[in-house]
Structures are given as C-alpha cells and as structure tokens.
Amino acid sequence: MDSYKKRLTNMIWRSMAESIVLCLAVLTFIVYMLYTAKFITPPETWAQGIKIGAMLVGGSIILGAAYGYWSSNRTTRRLELLMETMQMLEIGSISRSTLPPLGEDEIGRLGEQLGRILKKWEEQVASLQRLSNNNAQLAEKARVSAIIEERQRLARELHDAVSQQLFAISMTATAALRTLDKDFGKAQRQIHLIEEMSSVAQSEMRALLLHLRPVHLEGKQLSEGLIRLLQELKAKVPMDIIWELDDEIALSKGIEDHLFRIVQEAMSNALRHSKATRLELRMQQKAGWVRLLIRDNGVGFDLDEEKQTSYGLSTMRERVNEVGGSLQLVTAPGSGTRIEIRVPIMTEGEEA
C-alpha cells in the first residue's frame, strides 16, 4: 500500500509540474501578443521590470501548482479507493471490498466494472465453499474407506522410512561391535552415527503418529480439535509449542476439515524437516475472513529448489484453493518457515 501511495504522490507532483509549465507558457504567449500589439510597453527601469516579471512568474507558478494539485487530487482520491479495494481482494477479504460510486468518467466506469468483478468473485467463493462443504459430507460417508487408505499410506511410509532407518541402525551397531576392539575411534564414530539415525527415525515416528490423528474432526469445532492435537504433541515432543486460537470462529464443516488437515501437514513437516525448537500456531477471525498462521524457527529451505515438494505445499495450496482462500509462504535457509492462510467467511445469505 505504501508503494501505491508513493506512486499517487508522484502523480500529484507530476500534475503540478505540468500545470506550472503550462501556465508559464500561456503567460509568455500572452505577454508576447500584448507586446506585439503594443498594448504594453517595456518598463522604464530594470528594477521595475524584474519586479513585474517576478510577480507574473510567481503568480503563474502558484496558480499552476494550485490547479495541478486540485485536479490531480480529485483523481487520486478515487484511485486510492480502487487500490484499497484491490488490496482487500488480494488478501482475500471480499466482504470489505465494496466500492462507492466514482463518477461517470473513465475511472467511474472502471469502478463499475470492478464492482461487477467483485460480485462474480463473491459468487465463485461462495460456490467453492458450498462445494467444499458438500465434499466434506461425502467424505464423512466414505470414512471407512479413508481410514483404510490412511493405514495403507502409513504402512508404506513405515516401510520406506522408519524400517529402513532401523535396518541401517542395526547394521551400523553390528559393525561397531566388530570394530570396537580393533579400532575404537571408528567404533565411536559409528556409535555417533547410530545416535543421529535414531534421532531421525524418532522424528519420522512422531510425524507418523501425528497423522494417526482422526482424518476428520469427528463433530468437534476446529479450535477444540487443534487444541487437543497441540496438547498431545506438546506432551510427546521436546519442542516449545505455543498457540492462540479464537474460540468463537464459526466455519462450515468443509473449511474446518481443510484447515485441520493443513495444520496436520504443517506440523508433520516441522517435525520431519525443520529441526525447529519452537512452533507457533495462531488463528484469528477478522472482519469477513479468518487468518491462520503457522511459524517455526527451523532451518527453512529454498523455495526455488525441489525440496519444497517434500513439505506438501502443493496439497496445502489445493486445500486452500478449494475454500477460496490464499496462502503465503515465507522461508529461507536458516530463517525458519512462516505459512499464513486467509480464508473469506461467506454469510448464509451470500452462500444462498
């Protein structure tokens, strides 16, 4: 928003400068025509000429600057309304993105067109959220099938990750026993390697146990399910976990299920990859939208690398898109990871 205001300020200065140049040009033309027609005569002294010229030039500058400011300020005020509306759209706050009439000129017609776009956007978001709610109801009917698929997925991950790490620990321990008497230094390095591999395996197991949480909230509100999940994780994981959740948030079942699964995925990623010692979760309701913030102080990662696929970002983005929200990810190597999600809340009248 600051950059927008800076551009509008530059527009005002540019308009004032152009008006001053125009006034000076008009003044020069008028003086030349009057002098040619001999309606005016040259001043008698240089001092008198400089005084008259300074008065005319100063008056032209003041008049041009005043007119330029007045003319551009009327335009920039209306442009600020357009920019504020676009900014509210960008962060997903549709209910606050309303435009008053902006006149009958080009800017006014642009405002009318933007208003029509806002209306269509509201209808699309409401349709997405209704579809998400219907999907949640269908998912409830297919709960048994989902549980079976979840068990199969966990079995594959146990085989691919934890079982292989346990096998590697076993092989390394055998090698350490054989080399303990022959090369104590090498055996000591192998024991340290066993310690590191067991720590990785433990993190993988904690992440998998986190996914053993119910796929759905089982009738609980989102805040209740998240608090229970966080309390269990805090009791099992040596990590500083803090949360701040608004208990009065009322969302449809489809949105709650998606946000719950997004938090599960983000916390699983923090346990597996981030090496974080602090995890923060905040959920607040603003005017017309809900904000979910997940932040850790881990190692972070490079967004341009393929490693981001291991963080399940594509799944998170798909879930956010299904409820008409927006996802912002901020991370860098050594700087932790910050995920901010905004979802507009549609009223019953808007959904209908």
CSV table of N, CA and C in Angstrom, one decimal, residues 195-341:
chain,number,residue,atom,x,y,z
A,195,GLU,N,23.4,-42.7,16.8
A,195,GLU,CA,22.6,-41.8,17.6
A,195,GLU,C,21.9,-40.8,16.6
A,196,GLU,N,22.6,-40.4,15.6
A,196,GLU,CA,21.9,-39.5,14.6
A,196,GLU,C,20.8,-40.2,13.9
A,197,MET,N,21.0,-41.4,13.4
A,197,MET,CA,20.0,-42.1,12.7
A,197,MET,C,18.8,-42.4,13.6
A,198,SER,N,19.0,-42.7,14.9
A,198,SER,CA,17.9,-43.0,15.8
A,198,SER,C,17.1,-41.7,16.0
A,199,SER,N,17.7,-40.5,16.1
A,199,SER,CA,17.0,-39.3,16.2
A,199,SER,C,16.1,-39.0,15.0
A,200,VAL,N,16.7,-39.3,13.8
A,200,VAL,CA,15.9,-39.1,12.6
A,200,VAL,C,14.7,-40.1,12.6
A,201,ALA,N,14.9,-41.3,13.0
A,201,ALA,CA,13.8,-42.3,13.0
A,201,ALA,C,12.8,-41.9,14.0
A,202,GLN,N,13.2,-41.3,15.1
A,202,GLN,CA,12.3,-40.9,16.1
A,202,GLN,C,11.4,-39.7,15.6
A,203,SER,N,12.0,-38.8,14.9
A,203,SER,CA,11.3,-37.7,14.3
A,203,SER,C,10.3,-38.2,13.3
A,204,GLU,N,10.7,-39.2,12.4
A,204,GLU,CA,9.7,-39.8,11.5
A,204,GLU,C,8.6,-40.5,12.2
A,205,MET,N,8.8,-41.2,13.3
A,205,MET,CA,7.8,-41.8,14.0
A,205,MET,C,6.8,-40.8,14.6
A,206,ARG,N,7.3,-39.7,15.1
A,206,ARG,CA,6.5,-38.7,15.7
A,206,ARG,C,5.6,-38.1,14.6
A,207,ALA,N,6.1,-37.9,13.4
A,207,ALA,CA,5.3,-37.3,12.3
A,207,ALA,C,4.2,-38.3,11.9
A,208,LEU,N,4.6,-39.6,11.9
A,208,LEU,CA,3.6,-40.6,11.5
A,208,LEU,C,2.5,-40.7,12.6
A,209,LEU,N,2.9,-40.7,13.8
A,209,LEU,CA,1.9,-40.7,14.9
A,209,LEU,C,1.0,-39.5,14.9
A,210,LEU,N,1.5,-38.4,14.4
A,210,LEU,CA,0.7,-37.2,14.2
A,210,LEU,C,-0.4,-37.4,13.2
A,211,HIS,N,0.0,-38.2,12.1
A,211,HIS,CA,-1.0,-38.5,11.1
A,211,HIS,C,-2.0,-39.6,11.5
A,212,LEU,N,-1.8,-40.2,12.6
A,212,LEU,CA,-2.7,-41.2,13.2
A,212,LEU,C,-3.9,-40.5,13.8
A,213,ARG,N,-3.8,-39.2,13.9
A,213,ARG,CA,-5.0,-38.4,14.4
A,213,ARG,C,-6.1,-38.6,13.5
A,214,PRO,N,-7.4,-38.4,13.9
A,214,PRO,CA,-8.5,-38.7,13.0
A,214,PRO,C,-8.5,-37.8,11.8
A,215,VAL,N,-8.9,-38.4,10.6
A,215,VAL,CA,-8.9,-37.6,9.4
A,215,VAL,C,-9.8,-36.5,9.5
A,216,HIS,N,-10.9,-36.6,10.2
A,216,HIS,CA,-11.9,-35.6,10.3
A,216,HIS,C,-12.0,-35.1,11.8
A,217,LEU,N,-12.7,-34.1,12.1
A,217,LEU,CA,-12.8,-33.6,13.4
A,217,LEU,C,-13.8,-34.3,14.3
A,218,GLU,N,-14.5,-35.2,13.7
A,218,GLU,CA,-15.5,-36.1,14.5
A,218,GLU,C,-16.5,-35.2,15.3
A,219,GLY,N,-17.0,-34.2,14.6
A,219,GLY,CA,-18.1,-33.4,15.3
A,219,GLY,C,-17.5,-32.3,16.2
A,220,LYS,N,-16.2,-32.2,16.4
A,220,LYS,CA,-15.7,-31.1,17.2
A,220,LYS,C,-15.5,-29.9,16.4
A,221,GLN,N,-15.5,-28.7,17.1
A,221,GLN,CA,-15.1,-27.5,16.4
A,221,GLN,C,-13.6,-27.5,16.1
A,222,LEU,N,-13.3,-26.7,15.2
A,222,LEU,CA,-11.9,-26.6,14.7
A,222,LEU,C,-10.9,-26.3,15.9
A,223,SER,N,-11.3,-25.3,16.7
A,223,SER,CA,-10.4,-24.9,17.8
A,223,SER,C,-10.2,-26.0,18.8
A,224,GLU,N,-11.3,-26.7,19.1
A,224,GLU,CA,-11.2,-27.8,20.0
A,224,GLU,C,-10.3,-28.9,19.5
A,225,GLY,N,-10.5,-29.3,18.2
A,225,GLY,CA,-9.6,-30.3,17.6
A,225,GLY,C,-8.2,-29.9,17.6
A,226,LEU,N,-7.9,-28.6,17.3
A,226,LEU,CA,-6.5,-28.2,17.2
A,226,LEU,C,-5.9,-28.1,18.6
A,227,ILE,N,-6.6,-27.7,19.6
A,227,ILE,CA,-6.0,-27.6,20.9
A,227,ILE,C,-5.7,-29.0,21.4
A,228,ARG,N,-6.6,-30.0,21.2
A,228,ARG,CA,-6.3,-31.4,21.6
A,228,ARG,C,-5.1,-31.9,20.9
A,229,LEU,N,-5.0,-31.6,19.6
A,229,LEU,CA,-3.8,-32.1,18.8
A,229,LEU,C,-2.5,-31.4,19.3
A,230,LEU,N,-2.5,-30.2,19.6
A,230,LEU,CA,-1.4,-29.5,20.1
A,230,LEU,C,-1.0,-29.9,21.5
A,231,GLN,N,-1.9,-30.2,22.3
A,231,GLN,CA,-1.6,-30.7,23.7
A,231,GLN,C,-0.9,-32.0,23.6
A,232,GLU,N,-1.4,-32.9,22.8
A,232,GLU,CA,-0.8,-34.2,22.7
A,232,GLU,C,0.6,-34.1,22.1
A,233,LEU,N,0.8,-33.3,21.1
A,233,LEU,CA,2.1,-33.1,20.5
A,233,LEU,C,3.1,-32.5,21.5
A,234,LYS,N,2.6,-31.6,22.3
A,234,LYS,CA,3.5,-30.9,23.3
A,234,LYS,C,3.9,-31.9,24.4
A,235,ALA,N,3.0,-32.8,24.7
A,235,ALA,CA,3.4,-33.8,25.7
A,235,ALA,C,4.4,-34.9,25.2
A,236,LYS,N,4.5,-35.1,23.9
A,236,LYS,CA,5.3,-36.1,23.4
A,236,LYS,C,6.6,-35.6,22.7
A,237,VAL,N,6.7,-34.3,22.3
A,237,VAL,CA,7.8,-33.8,21.6
A,237,VAL,C,8.5,-32.7,22.4
A,238,PRO,N,9.8,-32.8,22.5
A,238,PRO,CA,10.6,-31.8,23.2
A,238,PRO,C,10.7,-30.5,22.3
A,239,MET,N,9.6,-29.8,22.2
A,239,MET,CA,9.6,-28.6,21.4
A,239,MET,C,8.7,-27.6,22.1
A,240,ASP,N,9.1,-26.3,22.0
A,240,ASP,CA,8.3,-25.2,22.6
A,240,ASP,C,7.1,-24.9,21.7
A,241,ILE,N,5.9,-25.3,22.0
A,241,ILE,CA,4.7,-25.1,21.2
A,241,ILE,C,3.8,-24.1,21.9
A,242,ILE,N,3.4,-23.1,21.2
A,242,ILE,CA,2.5,-22.1,21.7
A,242,ILE,C,1.4,-21.9,20.7
A,243,TRP,N,0.2,-21.6,21.2
A,243,TRP,CA,-0.9,-21.4,20.3
A,243,TRP,C,-1.8,-20.3,20.8
A,244,GLU,N,-2.6,-19.7,19.9
A,244,GLU,CA,-3.6,-18.6,20.3
A,244,GLU,C,-4.7,-18.8,19.3
A,245,LEU,N,-5.8,-19.4,19.7
A,245,LEU,CA,-6.9,-19.7,18.9
A,245,LEU,C,-8.2,-19.0,19.3
A,246,ASP,N,-8.9,-18.4,18.4
A,246,ASP,CA,-10.2,-17.7,18.6
A,246,ASP,C,-11.3,-18.8,18.7
A,247,ASP,N,-11.9,-18.9,19.9
A,247,ASP,CA,-12.9,-20.0,20.2
A,247,ASP,C,-14.2,-19.6,19.5
A,248,GLU,N,-14.4,-18.4,19.1
A,248,GLU,CA,-15.7,-18.0,18.6
A,248,GLU,C,-15.8,-18.1,17.1
A,249,ILE,N,-14.8,-18.6,16.4
A,249,ILE,CA,-14.8,-18.7,15.0
A,249,ILE,C,-15.8,-19.8,14.5
A,250,ALA,N,-16.7,-19.4,13.7
A,250,ALA,CA,-17.8,-20.3,13.2
A,250,ALA,C,-17.6,-20.5,11.7
A,251,LEU,N,-17.2,-21.7,11.3
A,251,LEU,CA,-16.9,-22.0,9.9
A,251,LEU,C,-17.7,-23.2,9.5
A,252,SER,N,-17.9,-23.4,8.2
A,252,SER,CA,-18.6,-24.6,7.7
A,252,SER,C,-17.7,-25.8,7.9
A,253,LYS,N,-18.3,-27.0,7.8
A,253,LYS,CA,-17.5,-28.2,8.1
A,253,LYS,C,-16.4,-28.4,7.1
A,254,GLY,N,-16.7,-28.1,5.8
A,254,GLY,CA,-15.7,-28.3,4.8
A,254,GLY,C,-14.5,-27.5,5.0
A,255,ILE,N,-14.6,-26.2,5.4
A,255,ILE,CA,-13.5,-25.3,5.7
A,255,ILE,C,-12.7,-25.8,6.9
A,256,GLU,N,-13.4,-26.2,8.0
A,256,GLU,CA,-12.8,-26.7,9.2
A,256,GLU,C,-11.9,-28.0,8.9
A,257,ASP,N,-12.5,-28.9,8.1
A,257,ASP,CA,-11.7,-30.1,7.7
A,257,ASP,C,-10.4,-29.8,7.0
A,258,HIS,N,-10.5,-28.9,6.0
A,258,HIS,CA,-9.4,-28.5,5.2
A,258,HIS,C,-8.3,-27.8,6.1
A,259,LEU,N,-8.7,-26.9,7.0
A,259,LEU,CA,-7.8,-26.2,7.8
A,259,LEU,C,-7.1,-27.2,8.8
A,260,PHE,N,-7.9,-28.1,9.3
A,260,PHE,CA,-7.3,-29.1,10.3
A,260,PHE,C,-6.3,-29.9,9.6
A,261,ARG,N,-6.5,-30.4,8.4
A,261,ARG,CA,-5.5,-31.2,7.7
A,261,ARG,C,-4.3,-30.4,7.3
A,262,ILE,N,-4.5,-29.1,7.0
A,262,ILE,CA,-3.4,-28.2,6.6
A,262,ILE,C,-2.4,-28.1,7.9
A,263,VAL,N,-3.0,-27.9,9.1
A,263,VAL,CA,-2.2,-27.8,10.3
A,263,VAL,C,-1.5,-29.1,10.5
A,264,GLN,N,-2.2,-30.2,10.3
A,264,GLN,CA,-1.6,-31.5,10.5
A,264,GLN,C,-0.3,-31.7,9.6
A,265,GLU,N,-0.5,-31.3,8.3
A,265,GLU,CA,0.6,-31.4,7.4
A,265,GLU,C,1.8,-30.5,7.7
A,266,ALA,N,1.4,-29.2,8.2
A,266,ALA,CA,2.5,-28.3,8.5
A,266,ALA,C,3.3,-28.7,9.8
A,267,MET,N,2.6,-29.3,10.7
A,267,MET,CA,3.2,-29.8,12.0
A,267,MET,C,4.1,-31.0,11.7
A,268,SER,N,3.6,-31.9,10.8
A,268,SER,CA,4.3,-33.1,10.4
A,268,SER,C,5.6,-32.7,9.7
A,269,ASN,N,5.5,-31.6,8.8
A,269,ASN,CA,6.7,-31.1,8.1
A,269,ASN,C,7.7,-30.6,9.1
A,270,ALA,N,7.2,-29.8,10.1
A,270,ALA,CA,8.1,-29.2,11.1
A,270,ALA,C,8.9,-30.3,11.9
A,271,LEU,N,8.2,-31.4,12.2
A,271,LEU,CA,8.8,-32.5,12.9
A,271,LEU,C,9.9,-33.2,12.1
A,272,ARG,N,9.6,-33.4,10.8
A,272,ARG,CA,10.4,-34.2,9.9
A,272,ARG,C,11.6,-33.4,9.4
A,273,HIS,N,11.4,-32.2,9.0
A,273,HIS,CA,12.4,-31.5,8.2
A,273,HIS,C,13.0,-30.2,8.8
A,274,SER,N,12.2,-29.5,9.6
A,274,SER,CA,12.7,-28.2,10.0
A,274,SER,C,13.7,-28.2,11.1
A,275,LYS,N,13.8,-29.2,12.0
A,275,LYS,CA,14.7,-29.2,13.1
A,275,LYS,C,14.4,-28.0,14.0
A,276,ALA,N,13.1,-27.7,14.1
A,276,ALA,CA,12.8,-26.5,14.9
A,276,ALA,C,12.7,-26.8,16.4
A,277,THR,N,12.9,-25.8,17.2
A,277,THR,CA,12.7,-25.9,18.7
A,277,THR,C,11.5,-25.1,19.2
A,278,ARG,N,10.9,-24.4,18.2
A,278,ARG,CA,9.7,-23.6,18.6
A,278,ARG,C,8.7,-23.6,17.5
A,279,LEU,N,7.5,-23.8,17.8
A,279,LEU,CA,6.4,-23.9,16.8
A,279,LEU,C,5.3,-23.0,17.3
A,280,GLU,N,4.7,-22.2,16.5
A,280,GLU,CA,3.7,-21.2,16.8
A,280,GLU,C,2.5,-21.4,15.9
A,281,LEU,N,1.3,-21.4,16.5
A,281,LEU,CA,0.1,-21.5,15.7
A,281,LEU,C,-0.9,-20.5,16.2
A,282,ARG,N,-1.4,-19.7,15.3
A,282,ARG,CA,-2.4,-18.6,15.7
A,282,ARG,C,-3.5,-18.7,14.7
A,283,MET,N,-4.8,-18.5,15.2
A,283,MET,CA,-6.0,-18.5,14.3
A,283,MET,C,-6.9,-17.4,14.9
A,284,GLN,N,-7.2,-16.4,14.0
A,284,GLN,CA,-8.0,-15.3,14.4
A,284,GLN,C,-9.0,-15.0,13.3
A,285,GLN,N,-10.1,-14.4,13.8
A,285,GLN,CA,-11.2,-14.0,12.9
A,285,GLN,C,-11.2,-12.5,12.8
A,286,LYS,N,-11.1,-12.0,11.6
A,286,LYS,CA,-11.2,-10.6,11.3
A,286,LYS,C,-12.5,-10.3,10.7
A,287,ALA,N,-12.7,-9.1,10.2
A,287,ALA,CA,-14.0,-8.7,9.6
A,287,ALA,C,-14.1,-9.4,8.2
A,288,GLY,N,-14.8,-10.5,8.1
A,288,GLY,CA,-15.1,-11.1,6.8
A,288,GLY,C,-14.1,-12.2,6.5
A,289,TRP,N,-13.1,-12.5,7.3
A,289,TRP,CA,-12.2,-13.6,6.9
A,289,TRP,C,-11.5,-14.1,8.2
A,290,VAL,N,-10.9,-15.3,8.0
A,290,VAL,CA,-10.2,-16.0,9.1
A,290,VAL,C,-8.8,-16.1,8.7
A,291,ARG,N,-7.9,-15.9,9.7
A,291,ARG,CA,-6.4,-15.9,9.4
A,291,ARG,C,-5.8,-17.0,10.2
A,292,LEU,N,-5.0,-17.9,9.6
A,292,LEU,CA,-4.3,-19.0,10.2
A,292,LEU,C,-2.8,-18.8,10.0
A,293,LEU,N,-2.0,-18.7,11.0
A,293,LEU,CA,-0.6,-18.5,11.0
A,293,LEU,C,0.1,-19.7,11.6
A,294,ILE,N,1.1,-20.3,10.9
A,294,ILE,CA,1.9,-21.4,11.4
A,294,ILE,C,3.3,-21.0,11.1
A,295,ARG,N,4.1,-20.9,12.2
A,295,ARG,CA,5.5,-20.5,12.1
A,295,ARG,C,6.4,-21.3,13.0
A,296,ASP,N,7.6,-21.6,12.5
A,296,ASP,CA,8.6,-22.3,13.3
A,296,ASP,C,10.0,-21.6,13.1
A,297,ASN,N,10.9,-21.9,13.9
A,297,ASN,CA,12.3,-21.3,13.9
A,297,ASN,C,13.3,-22.3,13.4
A,298,GLY,N,12.9,-23.2,12.5
A,298,GLY,CA,13.8,-24.2,12.0
A,298,GLY,C,14.7,-23.8,10.9
A,299,VAL,N,15.2,-24.7,10.1
A,299,VAL,CA,16.3,-24.5,9.2
A,299,VAL,C,15.8,-23.8,7.9
A,300,GLY,N,14.4,-23.9,7.7
A,300,GLY,CA,13.9,-23.3,6.5
A,300,GLY,C,14.4,-24.0,5.2
A,301,PHE,N,14.1,-23.5,4.1
A,301,PHE,CA,14.5,-24.1,2.8
A,301,PHE,C,14.4,-23.1,1.7
A,302,ASP,N,15.0,-23.4,0.5
A,302,ASP,CA,15.0,-22.6,-0.6
A,302,ASP,C,13.8,-22.9,-1.5
A,303,LEU,N,12.9,-21.8,-1.7
A,303,LEU,CA,11.7,-22.1,-2.4
A,303,LEU,C,11.9,-22.5,-3.9
A,304,ASP,N,13.1,-22.1,-4.4
A,304,ASP,CA,13.4,-22.5,-5.8
A,304,ASP,C,13.8,-23.9,-6.0
A,305,GLU,N,14.1,-24.6,-4.9
A,305,GLU,CA,14.6,-26.0,-5.0
A,305,GLU,C,13.4,-26.9,-5.0
A,306,GLU,N,13.6,-28.1,-5.4
A,306,GLU,CA,12.6,-29.1,-5.4
A,306,GLU,C,12.3,-29.6,-4.0
A,307,LYS,N,13.0,-29.2,-3.0
A,307,LYS,CA,12.8,-29.7,-1.7
A,307,LYS,C,11.4,-29.3,-1.2
A,308,GLN,N,10.9,-28.2,-1.7
A,308,GLN,CA,9.6,-27.7,-1.3
A,308,GLN,C,8.5,-28.8,-1.5
A,309,THR,N,8.7,-29.7,-2.4
A,309,THR,CA,7.7,-30.7,-2.6
A,309,THR,C,7.5,-31.6,-1.4
A,310,SER,N,8.6,-31.8,-0.7
A,310,SER,CA,8.6,-32.7,0.5
A,310,SER,C,7.8,-32.0,1.6
A,311,TYR,N,7.5,-30.7,1.5
A,311,TYR,CA,6.7,-30.1,2.5
A,311,TYR,C,5.3,-30.1,2.3
A,312,GLY,N,4.8,-30.8,1.2
A,312,GLY,CA,3.4,-30.9,0.9
A,312,GLY,C,2.8,-29.6,0.6
A,313,LEU,N,3.5,-28.7,0.0
A,313,LEU,CA,3.0,-27.4,-0.3
A,313,LEU,C,1.9,-27.5,-1.4
A,314,SER,N,2.0,-28.4,-2.3
A,314,SER,CA,1.0,-28.5,-3.4
A,314,SER,C,-0.3,-28.9,-2.8
A,315,THR,N,-0.3,-29.9,-1.8
A,315,THR,CA,-1.5,-30.3,-1.2
A,315,THR,C,-2.1,-29.2,-0.4
A,316,MET,N,-1.3,-28.4,0.3
A,316,MET,CA,-1.8,-27.3,1.1
A,316,MET,C,-2.5,-26.3,0.2
A,317,ARG,N,-1.8,-25.9,-0.9
A,317,ARG,CA,-2.4,-24.9,-1.8
A,317,ARG,C,-3.7,-25.4,-2.4
A,318,GLU,N,-3.8,-26.7,-2.8
A,318,GLU,CA,-5.0,-27.3,-3.3
A,318,GLU,C,-6.2,-27.1,-2.3
A,319,ARG,N,-5.9,-27.4,-1.0
A,319,ARG,CA,-6.9,-27.3,0.0
A,319,ARG,C,-7.3,-25.8,0.2
A,320,VAL,N,-6.4,-24.9,0.2
A,320,VAL,CA,-6.7,-23.5,0.3
A,320,VAL,C,-7.5,-23.0,-0.8
A,321,ASN,N,-7.2,-23.4,-2.0
A,321,ASN,CA,-7.9,-23.0,-3.2
A,321,ASN,C,-9.3,-23.5,-3.2
A,322,GLU,N,-9.5,-24.7,-2.7
A,322,GLU,CA,-10.9,-25.3,-2.6
A,322,GLU,C,-11.8,-24.5,-1.8
A,323,VAL,N,-11.3,-23.8,-0.8
A,323,VAL,CA,-12.2,-22.9,0.0
A,323,VAL,C,-12.1,-21.5,-0.4
A,324,GLY,N,-11.5,-21.1,-1.5
A,324,GLY,CA,-11.4,-19.8,-2.0
A,324,GLY,C,-10.5,-18.9,-1.2
A,325,GLY,N,-9.5,-19.5,-0.5
A,325,GLY,CA,-8.6,-18.7,0.3
A,325,GLY,C,-7.3,-18.4,-0.4
A,326,SER,N,-6.3,-17.8,0.3
A,326,SER,CA,-5.0,-17.5,-0.2
A,326,SER,C,-3.9,-18.0,0.8
A,327,LEU,N,-2.8,-18.5,0.2
A,327,LEU,CA,-1.7,-19.0,1.1
A,327,LEU,C,-0.4,-18.2,0.7
A,328,GLN,N,0.2,-17.8,1.8
A,328,GLN,CA,1.5,-17.0,1.6
A,328,GLN,C,2.6,-17.8,2.4
A,329,LEU,N,3.7,-18.1,1.7
A,329,LEU,CA,4.8,-18.8,2.4
A,329,LEU,C,6.0,-18.0,2.4
A,330,VAL,N,6.6,-17.8,3.5
A,330,VAL,CA,7.9,-17.0,3.7
A,330,VAL,C,8.9,-17.9,4.3
A,331,THR,N,10.0,-18.2,3.7
A,331,THR,CA,11.1,-19.0,4.2
A,331,THR,C,12.4,-18.7,3.5
A,332,ALA,N,13.4,-19.1,4.1
A,332,ALA,CA,14.8,-19.0,3.6
A,332,ALA,C,15.7,-19.9,4.4
A,333,PRO,N,16.8,-20.4,3.8
A,333,PRO,CA,17.7,-21.3,4.5
A,333,PRO,C,18.2,-20.6,5.8
A,334,GLY,N,18.0,-21.3,6.9
A,334,GLY,CA,18.4,-20.7,8.2
A,334,GLY,C,17.5,-19.7,8.9
A,335,SER,N,16.3,-19.5,8.3
A,335,SER,CA,15.4,-18.4,8.8
A,335,SER,C,14.0,-18.9,9.2
A,336,GLY,N,13.9,-20.2,9.3
A,336,GLY,CA,12.6,-20.8,9.6
A,336,GLY,C,11.6,-20.7,8.5
A,337,THR,N,10.3,-21.1,8.8
A,337,THR,CA,9.3,-21.1,7.8
A,337,THR,C,8.0,-20.5,8.4
A,338,ARG,N,7.3,-19.7,7.6
A,338,ARG,CA,6.1,-19.0,8.0
A,338,ARG,C,5.0,-19.2,7.0
A,339,ILE,N,3.9,-19.8,7.4
A,339,ILE,CA,2.8,-20.0,6.5
A,339,ILE,C,1.6,-19.3,7.0
A,340,GLU,N,1.1,-18.4,6.1
A,340,GLU,CA,-0.1,-17.6,6.5
A,340,GLU,C,-1.2,-17.9,5.5
A,341,ILE,N,-2.4,-18.2,6.0
A,341,ILE,CA,-3.5,-18.6,5.2
A,341,ILE,C,-4.7,-17.7,5.6
